[in-house]
Amino acid sequence: GAVVSQHPSRVICKSGTSVKIECRSLDFQATTMFWYRQFPKQSLMLMATSNEGSKATYEQGVEKDKFLINHASLTLSTLTVTSAHPEDSSFYICSASSISSTDTQYFGPGTRLTVL
Amino acid sequence: QKEVEQDPGPLSVPEGAIVSLNCTYSNSAFQYFMWYRQYSRKGPELLMYTYSSGNKEDGRFTAQVDKSSKYISLFIRDSQPSDSATYLCAMSANQKLVFGQGTRLTINP
């Protein structure tokens, strides 16, 4: 149980384009989903927290107009990187927590974004 | 000072050895303590979860929490080459996770 999927697993795009990443909880309802960013050989940095049906809460320094988050249902959250630039290239990972275990997060497999 | 400190390693041990991974923290508000394993280019996988001081065992893994010292450990017995990965400690208060830097572990056959 507690499986989280992400799609796509890898994406390459041109500078200036927008990229959408999907995060789904497959076998549980995710009241809260989280988006992280991870640079090589570094730990995960929380970007934003989203609750179903509410606006996402962004961490300090994360541009909400650049990283659009939508949490439309209890099993799906999306992250859209708008007008991507090479410095946005990174490993993006989502996680989800359930109603029954709000302090435990289950992570997706991650999406590697490369902006040319 | 970081909220969570973890030695990044790398740590290399022979197969069958007992591995000890550690983290210290400064925020006494942390209530939940977790260990995640992350293979290269994959998402973190939850290994252990605990919320009280003491030991919790699951197969070859033992998680230890000492709240008075603000210190947590993960022990791996009979280590296997497949245990080679980055191990991240994580702690939470009010649902937010704070991660350690991660320790890169290699088990040599």
Coordinates of C-alpha atoms in Angstrom, one line a residue:
Chain A
G1 CA 0.0 0.0 0.0
A2 CA 0.8 3.7 0.0
V3 CA 2.0 4.0 -3.6
V4 CA 2.6 7.3 -5.2
S5 CA 3.3 7.7 -8.9
Q6 CA 4.7 10.5 -11.0
H7 CA 4.5 11.2 -14.6
P8 CA 6.6 11.8 -16.6
S9 CA 9.7 10.2 -15.1
R10 CA 11.9 12.3 -17.3
V11 CA 11.3 15.4 -19.5
I12 CA 13.5 17.5 -21.7
C13 CA 12.2 20.8 -22.9
K14 CA 13.3 24.0 -24.5
S15 CA 13.9 27.2 -22.5
G16 CA 10.7 29.3 -22.3
T17 CA 8.2 26.4 -22.5
S18 CA 6.0 25.1 -19.7
V19 CA 6.1 21.6 -18.2
K20 CA 3.5 19.8 -16.2
I21 CA 4.3 17.0 -13.8
E22 CA 1.5 14.8 -12.3
C23 CA 1.6 13.2 -8.9
R24 CA -1.0 10.5 -8.1
S25 CA -1.7 8.5 -4.9
L26 CA -2.7 5.1 -6.3
D27 CA -4.2 3.3 -3.3
F28 CA -5.0 5.9 -0.7
Q29 CA -6.6 9.4 -0.5
A30 CA -4.0 12.1 -0.1
T31 CA -5.3 14.9 2.0
T32 CA -2.0 16.7 1.6
M33 CA 0.6 16.6 -1.1
F34 CA 4.1 18.0 -1.1
W35 CA 6.5 19.1 -3.8
Y36 CA 10.2 18.9 -3.4
R37 CA 13.2 19.7 -5.4
Q38 CA 16.5 17.9 -5.2
F39 CA 19.8 18.9 -6.7
P40 CA 22.6 16.3 -7.2
K41 CA 24.1 14.9 -4.0
Q42 CA 21.9 17.2 -2.0
S43 CA 18.9 16.6 0.2
L44 CA 15.3 17.3 -0.6
M45 CA 14.1 20.9 -0.4
L46 CA 10.4 21.5 0.2
M47 CA 8.9 23.8 -2.4
A48 CA 5.2 23.8 -1.5
T49 CA 2.4 22.1 0.4
S50 CA -1.0 21.6 -1.1
N51 CA -4.3 20.5 0.4
E52 CA -7.1 19.2 -1.8
G53 CA -9.3 22.1 -2.9
S54 CA -7.1 24.8 -1.4
K55 CA -4.3 27.0 -2.7
A56 CA -0.8 25.7 -2.2
T57 CA 1.4 27.1 0.5
Y58 CA 4.8 27.9 -0.9
E59 CA 8.1 27.9 1.0
Q60 CA 10.1 31.1 1.3
G61 CA 12.0 31.8 -1.9
V62 CA 9.8 29.7 -4.2
E63 CA 8.0 31.7 -6.9
K64 CA 4.3 30.8 -6.9
D65 CA 3.8 32.2 -10.3
K66 CA 6.6 30.1 -11.7
F67 CA 5.7 26.9 -10.0
L68 CA 2.0 26.5 -10.3
I69 CA 0.4 23.8 -8.1
N70 CA -3.0 22.4 -8.5
H71 CA -4.5 19.8 -6.1
A72 CA -7.8 19.1 -7.7
S73 CA -8.7 15.8 -6.1
L74 CA -7.7 13.6 -3.3
T75 CA -5.5 11.5 -5.6
L76 CA -4.0 14.0 -8.0
S77 CA -1.7 17.0 -7.7
T78 CA 0.1 18.8 -10.6
L79 CA 3.2 21.0 -10.7
T80 CA 3.6 23.2 -13.7
V81 CA 6.9 24.8 -14.3
T82 CA 6.1 27.9 -16.4
S83 CA 8.6 29.6 -18.7
A84 CA 11.3 27.1 -17.8
H85 CA 14.9 28.1 -17.8
P86 CA 18.1 26.0 -17.6
E87 CA 18.4 26.8 -13.9
D88 CA 15.1 25.0 -13.3
S89 CA 16.7 21.8 -14.4
S90 CA 16.4 19.5 -11.3
F91 CA 14.8 16.4 -9.9
Y92 CA 11.3 17.1 -8.7
I93 CA 9.7 14.7 -6.3
C94 CA 6.2 14.7 -4.9
S95 CA 4.9 13.1 -1.7
A96 CA 1.6 12.5 -0.2
S97 CA 0.2 11.9 3.3
S98 CA -3.2 10.3 4.1
I99 CA -5.9 11.1 6.6
S100 CA -5.0 8.2 8.7
S101 CA -1.3 9.1 8.9
T102 CA -0.8 12.8 8.5
D103 CA 2.8 12.9 9.6
T104 CA 4.1 10.1 7.3
Q105 CA 4.8 11.0 3.7
Y106 CA 5.1 8.6 0.9
F107 CA 7.2 9.7 -2.1
G108 CA 6.8 9.3 -5.8
P109 CA 9.7 8.1 -8.0
G110 CA 10.6 11.6 -9.1
T111 CA 10.7 13.5 -12.4
R112 CA 14.0 14.6 -13.9
L113 CA 13.6 17.9 -15.7
T114 CA 16.2 19.1 -18.1
V115 CA 15.7 22.5 -19.7
L116 CA 17.9 23.2 -22.7
Chain B
Q1 CA 23.1 25.7 12.5
K2 CA 20.9 23.4 10.5
E3 CA 17.8 22.0 12.2
V4 CA 18.9 18.4 11.3
E5 CA 22.6 17.4 11.0
Q6 CA 23.6 14.2 9.2
D7 CA 27.1 13.1 8.1
P8 CA 27.0 12.9 4.3
G9 CA 29.7 10.2 4.2
P10 CA 30.4 8.4 2.0
L11 CA 30.4 5.3 4.2
S12 CA 31.8 2.1 2.8
V13 CA 31.6 -1.2 4.7
P14 CA 32.0 -4.9 3.9
E15 CA 29.0 -7.2 3.3
G16 CA 27.7 -8.6 6.6
A17 CA 28.8 -5.7 8.7
I18 CA 26.6 -3.8 11.1
V19 CA 26.0 -0.2 9.8
S20 CA 25.2 2.7 12.1
L21 CA 23.7 5.9 10.7
N22 CA 23.0 8.9 12.8
C23 CA 21.4 12.3 12.9
T24 CA 21.2 15.0 15.5
Y25 CA 18.6 17.8 15.6
S26 CA 18.1 21.0 17.4
N27 CA 14.3 21.6 17.3
S28 CA 12.6 20.0 20.3
A29 CA 9.3 20.4 18.6
F30 CA 10.0 17.5 16.3
Q31 CA 7.7 14.7 17.2
Y32 CA 8.0 12.1 14.5
F33 CA 11.2 10.6 13.2
M34 CA 11.7 8.7 10.0
W35 CA 14.4 7.0 7.9
Y36 CA 14.2 6.9 4.2
R37 CA 16.3 5.0 1.7
Q38 CA 16.9 6.6 -1.7
Y39 CA 18.5 4.8 -4.6
S40 CA 20.1 6.8 -7.3
R41 CA 17.6 8.8 -9.4
K42 CA 14.6 7.4 -7.5
G43 CA 12.2 8.8 -4.9
P44 CA 12.8 8.2 -1.2
E45 CA 11.3 5.0 0.3
L46 CA 10.1 5.0 3.8
L47 CA 12.0 2.5 5.9
M48 CA 11.2 3.3 9.5
Y49 CA 8.8 5.5 11.4
T50 CA 8.7 6.2 15.1
Y51 CA 7.5 8.9 17.5
S52 CA 8.8 7.9 20.8
S53 CA 12.2 7.5 22.4
G54 CA 13.5 4.0 22.4
N55 CA 14.1 1.3 19.8
K56 CA 11.9 0.0 17.0
E57 CA 12.9 -3.1 15.0
D58 CA 11.9 -4.2 11.6
G59 CA 13.8 -7.2 10.2
R60 CA 17.4 -6.2 9.8
F61 CA 16.7 -2.5 10.6
T62 CA 16.5 -0.9 14.0
A63 CA 15.6 2.7 14.6
Q64 CA 16.6 4.3 17.8
V65 CA 15.5 7.7 19.1
D66 CA 16.9 9.6 22.1
K67 CA 14.8 12.7 22.5
S68 CA 16.8 13.9 25.6
S69 CA 19.9 14.0 23.5
K70 CA 18.2 14.9 20.3
Y71 CA 19.8 12.0 18.5
I72 CA 18.5 9.3 16.3
S73 CA 20.1 6.3 14.7
L74 CA 19.4 3.6 12.2
F75 CA 21.2 0.3 12.5
I76 CA 21.4 -2.2 9.7
R77 CA 22.4 -5.8 10.6
D78 CA 23.9 -8.3 8.2
S79 CA 24.3 -5.6 5.6
Q80 CA 23.8 -6.6 1.9
P81 CA 25.1 -5.0 -1.3
S82 CA 21.4 -4.2 -2.1
D83 CA 21.5 -1.9 0.9
S84 CA 23.8 0.4 -0.9
A85 CA 21.9 3.7 -1.2
T86 CA 21.6 7.1 0.3
Y87 CA 19.9 7.1 3.7
L88 CA 18.0 10.2 4.8
C89 CA 16.8 10.9 8.3
A90 CA 13.7 13.1 8.5
M91 CA 11.7 14.7 11.3
S92 CA 8.4 16.4 11.4
A93 CA 6.4 18.8 13.4
N94 CA 3.0 19.9 12.1
Q95 CA 3.2 17.7 9.0
K96 CA 6.3 19.3 7.5
L97 CA 9.3 17.1 7.1
V98 CA 12.8 18.4 7.6
F99 CA 15.5 16.1 6.1
G100 CA 19.1 15.5 6.9
Q101 CA 21.6 15.8 4.1
G102 CA 21.6 12.0 3.6
T103 CA 24.5 9.5 4.1
R104 CA 25.7 7.7 1.0
L105 CA 26.3 4.0 2.0
T106 CA 28.1 1.4 0.0
I107 CA 28.2 -2.3 1.0
N108 CA 31.1 -4.1 -0.6
P109 CA 30.6 -7.8 -1.5

